[in-house]
PDB file of C-alpha atoms in Angstrom:
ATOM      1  CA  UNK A   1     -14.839  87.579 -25.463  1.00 45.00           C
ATOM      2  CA  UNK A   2     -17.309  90.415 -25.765  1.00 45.00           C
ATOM      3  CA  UNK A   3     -19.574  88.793 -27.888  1.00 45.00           C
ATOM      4  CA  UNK A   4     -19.634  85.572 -25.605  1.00 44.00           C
ATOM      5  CA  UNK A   5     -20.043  88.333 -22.577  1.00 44.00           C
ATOM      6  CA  UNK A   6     -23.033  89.915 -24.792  1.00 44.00           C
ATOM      7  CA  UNK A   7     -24.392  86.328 -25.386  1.00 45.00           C
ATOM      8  CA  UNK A   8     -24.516  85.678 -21.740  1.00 44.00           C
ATOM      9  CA  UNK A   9     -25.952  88.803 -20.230  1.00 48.00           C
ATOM     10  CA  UNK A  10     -29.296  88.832 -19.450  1.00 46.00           C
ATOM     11  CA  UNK A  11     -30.474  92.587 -21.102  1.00 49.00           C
ATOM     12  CA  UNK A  12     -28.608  90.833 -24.351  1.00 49.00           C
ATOM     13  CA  UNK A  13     -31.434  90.348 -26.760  1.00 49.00           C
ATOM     14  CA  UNK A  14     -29.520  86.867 -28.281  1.00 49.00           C
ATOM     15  CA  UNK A  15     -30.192  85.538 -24.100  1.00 45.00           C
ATOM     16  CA  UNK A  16     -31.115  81.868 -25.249  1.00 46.00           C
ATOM     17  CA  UNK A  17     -29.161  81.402 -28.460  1.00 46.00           C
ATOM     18  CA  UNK A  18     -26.117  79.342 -27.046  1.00 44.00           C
ATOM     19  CA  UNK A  19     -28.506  76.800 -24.890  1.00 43.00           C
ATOM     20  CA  UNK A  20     -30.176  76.348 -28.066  1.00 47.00           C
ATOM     21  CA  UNK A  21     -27.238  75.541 -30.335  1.00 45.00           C
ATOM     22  CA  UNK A  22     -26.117  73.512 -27.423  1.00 46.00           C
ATOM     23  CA  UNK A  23     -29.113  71.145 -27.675  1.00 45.00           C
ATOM     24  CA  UNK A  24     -29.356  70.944 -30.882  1.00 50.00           C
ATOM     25  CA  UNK A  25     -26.302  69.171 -30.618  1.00 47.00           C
ATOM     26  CA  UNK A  26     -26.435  65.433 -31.058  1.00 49.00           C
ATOM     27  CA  UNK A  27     -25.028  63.235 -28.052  1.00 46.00           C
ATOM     28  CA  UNK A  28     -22.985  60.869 -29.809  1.00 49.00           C
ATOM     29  CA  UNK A  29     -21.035  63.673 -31.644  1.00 46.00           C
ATOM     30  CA  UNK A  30     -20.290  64.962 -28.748  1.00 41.00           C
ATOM     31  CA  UNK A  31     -18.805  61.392 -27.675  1.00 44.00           C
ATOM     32  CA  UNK A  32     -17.078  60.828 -30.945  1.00 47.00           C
ATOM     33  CA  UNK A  33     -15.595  64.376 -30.916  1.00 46.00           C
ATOM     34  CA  UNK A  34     -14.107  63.877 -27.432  1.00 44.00           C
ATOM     35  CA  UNK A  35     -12.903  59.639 -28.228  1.00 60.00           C
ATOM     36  CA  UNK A  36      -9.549  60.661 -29.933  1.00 72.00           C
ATOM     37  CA  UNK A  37      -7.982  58.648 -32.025  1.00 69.00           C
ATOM     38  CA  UNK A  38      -5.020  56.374 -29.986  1.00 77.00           C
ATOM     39  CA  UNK A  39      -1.389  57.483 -31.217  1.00 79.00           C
ATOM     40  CA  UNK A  40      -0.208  55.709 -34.575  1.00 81.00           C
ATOM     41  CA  UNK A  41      -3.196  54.525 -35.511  1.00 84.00           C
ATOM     42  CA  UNK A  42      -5.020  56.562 -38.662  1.00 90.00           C
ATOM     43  CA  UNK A  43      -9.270  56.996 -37.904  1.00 90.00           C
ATOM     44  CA  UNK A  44      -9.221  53.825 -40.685  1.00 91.00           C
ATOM     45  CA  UNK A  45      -6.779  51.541 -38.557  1.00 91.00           C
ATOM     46  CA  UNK A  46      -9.140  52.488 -35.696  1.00 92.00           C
ATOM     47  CA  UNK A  47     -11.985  51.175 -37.730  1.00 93.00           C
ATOM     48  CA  UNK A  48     -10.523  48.095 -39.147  1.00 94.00           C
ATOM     49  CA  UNK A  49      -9.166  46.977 -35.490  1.00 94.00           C
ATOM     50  CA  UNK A  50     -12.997  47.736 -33.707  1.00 94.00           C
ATOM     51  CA  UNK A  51     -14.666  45.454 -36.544  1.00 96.00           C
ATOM     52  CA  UNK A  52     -12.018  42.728 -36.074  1.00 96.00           C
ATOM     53  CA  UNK A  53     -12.787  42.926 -32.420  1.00 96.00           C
ATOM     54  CA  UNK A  54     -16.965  42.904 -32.732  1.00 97.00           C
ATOM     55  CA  UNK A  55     -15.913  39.107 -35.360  1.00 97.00           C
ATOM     56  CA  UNK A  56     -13.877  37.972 -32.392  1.00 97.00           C
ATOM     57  CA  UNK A  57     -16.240  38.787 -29.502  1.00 97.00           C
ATOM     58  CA  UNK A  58     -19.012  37.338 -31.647  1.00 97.00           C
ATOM     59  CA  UNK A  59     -16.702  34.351 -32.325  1.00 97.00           C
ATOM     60  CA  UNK A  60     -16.023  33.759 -28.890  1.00 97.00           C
ATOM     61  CA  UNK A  61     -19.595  33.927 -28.278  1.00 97.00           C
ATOM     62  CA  UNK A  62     -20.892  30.997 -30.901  1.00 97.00           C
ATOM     63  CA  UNK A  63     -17.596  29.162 -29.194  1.00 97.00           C
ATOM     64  CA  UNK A  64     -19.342  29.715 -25.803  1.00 97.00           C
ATOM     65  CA  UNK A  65     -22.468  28.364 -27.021  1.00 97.00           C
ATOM     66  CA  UNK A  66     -20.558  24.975 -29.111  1.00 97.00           C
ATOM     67  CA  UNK A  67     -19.023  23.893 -25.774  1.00 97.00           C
ATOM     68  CA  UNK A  68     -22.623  24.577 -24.026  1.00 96.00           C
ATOM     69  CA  UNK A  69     -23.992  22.286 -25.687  1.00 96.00           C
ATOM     70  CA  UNK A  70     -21.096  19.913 -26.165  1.00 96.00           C
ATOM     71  CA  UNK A  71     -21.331  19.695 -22.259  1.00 94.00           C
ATOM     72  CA  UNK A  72     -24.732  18.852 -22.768  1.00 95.00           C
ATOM     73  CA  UNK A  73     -24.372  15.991 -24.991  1.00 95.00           C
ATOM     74  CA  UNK A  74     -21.651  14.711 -22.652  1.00 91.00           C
ATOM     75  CA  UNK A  75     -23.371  14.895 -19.615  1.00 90.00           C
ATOM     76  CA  UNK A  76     -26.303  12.671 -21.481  1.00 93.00           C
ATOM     77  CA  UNK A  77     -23.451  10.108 -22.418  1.00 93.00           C
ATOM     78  CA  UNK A  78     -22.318   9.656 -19.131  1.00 89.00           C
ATOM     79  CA  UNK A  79     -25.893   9.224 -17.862  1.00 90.00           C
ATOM     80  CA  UNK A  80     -26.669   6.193 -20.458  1.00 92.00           C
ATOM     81  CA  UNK A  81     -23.149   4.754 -19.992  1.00 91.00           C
ATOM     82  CA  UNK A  82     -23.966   4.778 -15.759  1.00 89.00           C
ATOM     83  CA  UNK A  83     -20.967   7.092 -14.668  1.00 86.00           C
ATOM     84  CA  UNK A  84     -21.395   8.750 -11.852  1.00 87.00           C
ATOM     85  CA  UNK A  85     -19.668  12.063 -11.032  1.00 84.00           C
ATOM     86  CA  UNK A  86     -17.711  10.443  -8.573  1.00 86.00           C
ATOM     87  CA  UNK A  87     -16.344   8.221 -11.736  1.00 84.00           C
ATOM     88  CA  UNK A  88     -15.491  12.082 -14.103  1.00 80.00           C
ATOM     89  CA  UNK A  89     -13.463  13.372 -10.348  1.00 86.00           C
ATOM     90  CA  UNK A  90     -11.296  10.151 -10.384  1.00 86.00           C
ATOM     91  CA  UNK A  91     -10.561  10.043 -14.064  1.00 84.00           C
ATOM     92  CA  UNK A  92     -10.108  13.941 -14.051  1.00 86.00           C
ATOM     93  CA  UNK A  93      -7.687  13.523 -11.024  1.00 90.00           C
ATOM     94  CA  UNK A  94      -5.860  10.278 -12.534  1.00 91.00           C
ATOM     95  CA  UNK A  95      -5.677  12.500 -15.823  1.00 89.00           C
ATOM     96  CA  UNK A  96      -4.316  15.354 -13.497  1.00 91.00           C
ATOM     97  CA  UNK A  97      -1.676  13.615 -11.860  1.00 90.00           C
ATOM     98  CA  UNK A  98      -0.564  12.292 -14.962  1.00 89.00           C
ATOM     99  CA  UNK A  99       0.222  15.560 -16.399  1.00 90.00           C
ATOM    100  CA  UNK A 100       1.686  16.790 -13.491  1.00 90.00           C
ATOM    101  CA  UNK A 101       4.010  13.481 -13.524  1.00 88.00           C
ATOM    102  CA  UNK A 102       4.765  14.343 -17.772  1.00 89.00           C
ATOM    103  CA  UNK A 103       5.802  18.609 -17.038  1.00 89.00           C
ATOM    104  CA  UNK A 104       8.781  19.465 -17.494  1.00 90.00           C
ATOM    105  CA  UNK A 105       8.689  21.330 -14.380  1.00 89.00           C
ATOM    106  CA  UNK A 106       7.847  17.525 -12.414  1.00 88.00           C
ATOM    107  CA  UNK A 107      10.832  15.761 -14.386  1.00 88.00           C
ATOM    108  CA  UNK A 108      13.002  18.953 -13.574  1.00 87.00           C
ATOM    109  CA  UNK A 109      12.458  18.526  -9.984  1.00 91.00           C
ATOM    110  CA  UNK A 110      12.525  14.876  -9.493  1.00 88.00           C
ATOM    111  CA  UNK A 111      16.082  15.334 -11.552  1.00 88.00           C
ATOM    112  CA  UNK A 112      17.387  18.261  -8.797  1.00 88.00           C
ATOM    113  CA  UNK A 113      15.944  16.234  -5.879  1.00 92.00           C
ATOM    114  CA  UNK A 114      18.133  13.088  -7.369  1.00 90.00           C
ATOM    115  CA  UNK A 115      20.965  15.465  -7.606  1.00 87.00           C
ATOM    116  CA  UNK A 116      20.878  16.491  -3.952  1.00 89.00           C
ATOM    117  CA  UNK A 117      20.354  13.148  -3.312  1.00 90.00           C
ATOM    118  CA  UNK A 118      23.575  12.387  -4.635  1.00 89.00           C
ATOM    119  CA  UNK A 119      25.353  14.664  -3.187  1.00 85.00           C
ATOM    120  CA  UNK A 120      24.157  14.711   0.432  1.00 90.00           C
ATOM    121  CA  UNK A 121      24.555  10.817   0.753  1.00 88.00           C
ATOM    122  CA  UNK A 122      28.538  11.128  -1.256  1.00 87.00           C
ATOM    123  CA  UNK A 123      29.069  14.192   1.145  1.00 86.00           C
ATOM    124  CA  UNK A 124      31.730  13.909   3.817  1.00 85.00           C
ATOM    125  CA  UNK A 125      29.705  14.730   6.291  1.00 86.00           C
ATOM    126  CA  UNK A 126      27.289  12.498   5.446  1.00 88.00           C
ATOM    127  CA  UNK A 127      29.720   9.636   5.128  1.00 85.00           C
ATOM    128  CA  UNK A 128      31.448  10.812   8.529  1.00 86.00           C
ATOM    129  CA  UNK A 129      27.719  11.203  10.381  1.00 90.00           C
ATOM    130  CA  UNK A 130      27.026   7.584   8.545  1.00 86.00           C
ATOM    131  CA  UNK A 131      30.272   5.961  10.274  1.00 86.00           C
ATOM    132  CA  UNK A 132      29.916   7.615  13.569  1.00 90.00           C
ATOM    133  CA  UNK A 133      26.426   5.930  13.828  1.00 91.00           C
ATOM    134  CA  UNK A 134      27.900   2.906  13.176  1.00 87.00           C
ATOM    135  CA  UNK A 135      30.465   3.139  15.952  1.00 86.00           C
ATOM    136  CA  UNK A 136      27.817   3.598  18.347  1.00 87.00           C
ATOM    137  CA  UNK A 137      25.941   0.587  17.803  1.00 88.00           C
ATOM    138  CA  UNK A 138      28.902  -1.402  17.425  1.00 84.00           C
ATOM    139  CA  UNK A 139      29.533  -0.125  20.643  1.00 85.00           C
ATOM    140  CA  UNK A 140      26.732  -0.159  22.497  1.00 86.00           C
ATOM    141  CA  UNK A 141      25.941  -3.897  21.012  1.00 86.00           C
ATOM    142  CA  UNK A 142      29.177  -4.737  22.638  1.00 85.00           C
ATOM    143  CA  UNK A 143      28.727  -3.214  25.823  1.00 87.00           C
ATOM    144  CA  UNK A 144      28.683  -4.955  29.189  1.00 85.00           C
ATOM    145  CA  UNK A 145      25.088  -3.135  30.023  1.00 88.00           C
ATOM    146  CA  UNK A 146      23.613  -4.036  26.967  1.00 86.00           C
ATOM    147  CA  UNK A 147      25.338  -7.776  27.079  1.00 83.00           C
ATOM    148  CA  UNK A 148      23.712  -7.928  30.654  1.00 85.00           C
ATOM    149  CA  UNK A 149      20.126  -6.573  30.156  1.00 90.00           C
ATOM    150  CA  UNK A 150      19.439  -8.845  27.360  1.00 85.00           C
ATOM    151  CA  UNK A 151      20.556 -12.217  29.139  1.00 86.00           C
ATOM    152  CA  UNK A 152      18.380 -10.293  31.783  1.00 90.00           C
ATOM    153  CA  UNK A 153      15.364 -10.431  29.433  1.00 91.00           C
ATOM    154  CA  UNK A 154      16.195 -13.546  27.894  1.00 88.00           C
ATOM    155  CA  UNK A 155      16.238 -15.352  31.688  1.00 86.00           C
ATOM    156  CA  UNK A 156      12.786 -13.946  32.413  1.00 89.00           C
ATOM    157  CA  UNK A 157      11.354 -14.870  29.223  1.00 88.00           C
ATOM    158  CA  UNK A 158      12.787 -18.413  30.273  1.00 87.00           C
ATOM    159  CA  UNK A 159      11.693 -17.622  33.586  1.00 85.00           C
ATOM    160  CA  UNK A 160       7.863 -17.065  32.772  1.00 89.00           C
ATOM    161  CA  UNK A 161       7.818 -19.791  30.197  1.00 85.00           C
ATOM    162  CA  UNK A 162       8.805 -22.682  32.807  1.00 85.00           C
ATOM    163  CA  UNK A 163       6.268 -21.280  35.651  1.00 86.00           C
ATOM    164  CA  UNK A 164       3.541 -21.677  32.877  1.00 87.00           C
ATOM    165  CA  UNK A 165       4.738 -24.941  32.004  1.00 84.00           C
ATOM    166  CA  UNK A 166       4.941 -25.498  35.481  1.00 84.00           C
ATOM    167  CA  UNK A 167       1.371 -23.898  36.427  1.00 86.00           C
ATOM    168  CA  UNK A 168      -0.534 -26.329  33.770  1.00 84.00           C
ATOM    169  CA  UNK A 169       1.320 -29.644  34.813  1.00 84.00           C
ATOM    170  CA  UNK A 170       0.212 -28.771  38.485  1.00 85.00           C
ATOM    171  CA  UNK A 171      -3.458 -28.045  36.963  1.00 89.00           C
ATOM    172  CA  UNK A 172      -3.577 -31.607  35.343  1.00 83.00           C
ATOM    173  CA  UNK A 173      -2.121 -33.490  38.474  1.00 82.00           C
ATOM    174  CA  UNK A 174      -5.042 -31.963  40.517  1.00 81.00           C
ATOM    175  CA  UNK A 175      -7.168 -33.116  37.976  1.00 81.00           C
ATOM    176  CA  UNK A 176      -5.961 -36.279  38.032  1.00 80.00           C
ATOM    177  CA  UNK A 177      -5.687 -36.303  41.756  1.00 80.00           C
ATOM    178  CA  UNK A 178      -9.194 -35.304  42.061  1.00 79.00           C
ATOM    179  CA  UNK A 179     -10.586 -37.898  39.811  1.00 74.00           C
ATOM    180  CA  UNK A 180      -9.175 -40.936  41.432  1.00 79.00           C
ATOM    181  CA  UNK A 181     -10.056 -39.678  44.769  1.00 78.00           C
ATOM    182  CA  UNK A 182     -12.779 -42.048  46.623  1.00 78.00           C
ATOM    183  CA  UNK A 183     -14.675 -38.830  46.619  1.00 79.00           C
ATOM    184  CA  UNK A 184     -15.280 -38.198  42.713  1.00 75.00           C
ATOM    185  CA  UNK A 185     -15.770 -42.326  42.603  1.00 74.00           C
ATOM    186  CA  UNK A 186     -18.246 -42.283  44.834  1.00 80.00           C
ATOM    187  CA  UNK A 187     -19.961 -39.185  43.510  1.00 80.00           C
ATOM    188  CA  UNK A 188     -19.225 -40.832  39.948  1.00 76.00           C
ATOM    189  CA  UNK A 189     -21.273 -44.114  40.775  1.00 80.00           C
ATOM    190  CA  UNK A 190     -24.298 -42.259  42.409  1.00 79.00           C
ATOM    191  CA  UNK A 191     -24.315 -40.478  38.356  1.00 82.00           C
ATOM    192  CA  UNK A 192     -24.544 -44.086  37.480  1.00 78.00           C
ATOM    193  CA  UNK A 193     -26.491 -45.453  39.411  1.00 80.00           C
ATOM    194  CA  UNK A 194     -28.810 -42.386  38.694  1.00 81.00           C
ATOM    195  CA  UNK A 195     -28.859 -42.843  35.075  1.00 74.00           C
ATOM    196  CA  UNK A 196     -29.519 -46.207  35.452  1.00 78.00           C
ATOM    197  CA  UNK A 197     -32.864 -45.967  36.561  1.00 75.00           C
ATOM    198  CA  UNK A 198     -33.852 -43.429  34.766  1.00 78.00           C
ATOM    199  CA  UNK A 199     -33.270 -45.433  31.758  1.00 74.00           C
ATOM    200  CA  UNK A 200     -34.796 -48.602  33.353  1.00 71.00           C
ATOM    201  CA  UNK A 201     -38.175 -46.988  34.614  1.00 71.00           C
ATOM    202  CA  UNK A 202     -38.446 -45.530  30.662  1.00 68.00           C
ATOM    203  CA  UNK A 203     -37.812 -48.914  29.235  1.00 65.00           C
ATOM    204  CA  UNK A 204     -40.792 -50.046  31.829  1.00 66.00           C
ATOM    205  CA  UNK A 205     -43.134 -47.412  30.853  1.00 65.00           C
ATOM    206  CA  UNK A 206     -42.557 -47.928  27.094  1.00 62.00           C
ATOM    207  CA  UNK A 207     -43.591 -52.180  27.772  1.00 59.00           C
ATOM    208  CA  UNK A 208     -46.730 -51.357  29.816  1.00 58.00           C
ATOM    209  CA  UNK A 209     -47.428 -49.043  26.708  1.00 55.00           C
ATOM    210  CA  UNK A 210     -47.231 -51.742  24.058  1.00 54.00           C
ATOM    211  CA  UNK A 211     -47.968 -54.700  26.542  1.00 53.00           C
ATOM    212  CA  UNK A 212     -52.580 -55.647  25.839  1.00 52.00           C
ATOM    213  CA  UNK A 213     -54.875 -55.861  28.545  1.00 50.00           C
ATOM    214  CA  UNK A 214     -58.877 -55.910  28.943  1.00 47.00           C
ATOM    215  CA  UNK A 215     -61.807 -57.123  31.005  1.00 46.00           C
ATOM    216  CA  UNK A 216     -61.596 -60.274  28.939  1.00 49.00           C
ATOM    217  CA  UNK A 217     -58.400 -61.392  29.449  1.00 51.00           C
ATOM    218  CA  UNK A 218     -57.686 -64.415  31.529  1.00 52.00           C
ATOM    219  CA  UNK A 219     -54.802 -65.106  33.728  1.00 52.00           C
ATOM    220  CA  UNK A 220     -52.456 -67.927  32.447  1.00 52.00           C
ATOM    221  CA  UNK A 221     -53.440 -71.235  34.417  1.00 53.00           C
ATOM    222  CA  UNK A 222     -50.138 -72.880  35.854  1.00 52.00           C
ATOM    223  CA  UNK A 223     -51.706 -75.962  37.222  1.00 52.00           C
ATOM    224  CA  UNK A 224     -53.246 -76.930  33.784  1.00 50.00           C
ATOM    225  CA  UNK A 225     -54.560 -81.126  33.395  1.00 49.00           C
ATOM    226  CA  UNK A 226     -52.106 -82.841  31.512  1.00 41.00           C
TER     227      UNK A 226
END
């Protein structure tokens, strides 16, 4: 202790030495020297385990590069072969729900689900709920009210049925009515009569078209010599 007080004091004509010596020290000594080795391991262990790991990290790094560029090569396969994204989703969710469909934990559960299954609908109370269900629509089938609201619904349907059949024979006797009426007739032959000459002043107009006549024509003579 005195000497490292002597070191240290300022009047001390070795001032200087220990910041000397203590850069003059290289850093990664310093690191090693404070890096212990881990318990149970010998410094050689230690060695043998830290070059192992640099092979595997180096492995796993030429493995990272390998699937790089086997994506790559895939993604150029798909392109020539026309599949879209869209096409690797589907096939990569089919694929998915597959698998899920194949684990042991899917077949476990679809097994326990059947189980419950089982055993809820064999249950008393399920049989019981089942049969008390039954009694009630037995019953309410039965019933007066029910018995009474569907003749109720079966006489309207009835009901509406013969007022439309009703409604469209009316329809066609007014029809009917209102053709042989002297009024329709009458309107009926002024159509006709209508049409007629319409048609009969075309078939004139298309004679005068075809029909010759000139300057030089001369009428026929009905009081020709014998």
């Amino acid at each position: 202790m005195e000497s490292a007080s002597q070191d240290i004091n300022l009047n001390s004509p070795n001032k200087g030495l220990l910041s000397d010596a203590m850069t003059d020290v290289p850093v990664d000594s310093v690191a090693s020297g404070r890096t212990s080795v881990p318990e149970g391991l010998t410094l050689a262990e230690e060695e043998e385990l830290r070059s192992e790991l640099a092979k595997v990290e180096e492995e796993i790094g030429t493995l990272r590069q390998v699937l790089a560029a086997k994506e790559r090569h895939c993604g150029e396969l798909k392109r020539k072969l026309g599949l879209t994204p869209l096409d690797g989703l589907k096939q990569n969710l089919s694929k998915s729900w597959h698998d899920v469909q194949v684990s042991n934990a899917y077949v476990k559960t679809s097994e326990k689900l059947g189980e419950w299954n089982d055993k809820v609908t064999q249950s008393d109370l399920y049989l019981s709920a089942s049969s008390t269900l039954e009694d009630w629509n037995e019953k309410l089938t039965q019933s007066e009210a029910y018995k009474k609201t569907q003749e109720t619904l079966s006489q309207a349907g009835q009901k509406t049925s013969a007022a439309l059949s009703n409604v469209g024979s009316v329809i066609s006797r007014k029809l009917g009515d209102m053709r042989n009426s002297a009024t329709f007739k009458s309107f009926e032959d002024r159509v006709g009569t209508i049409k007629s000459r319409v048609v009969g002043s075309r078939e004139n107009s298309t004679d005068g078209l075809h029909s010759p006549s000139g300057a030089g024509d001369k009428p026929p003579q009905d009081n020709a010599p014998f």
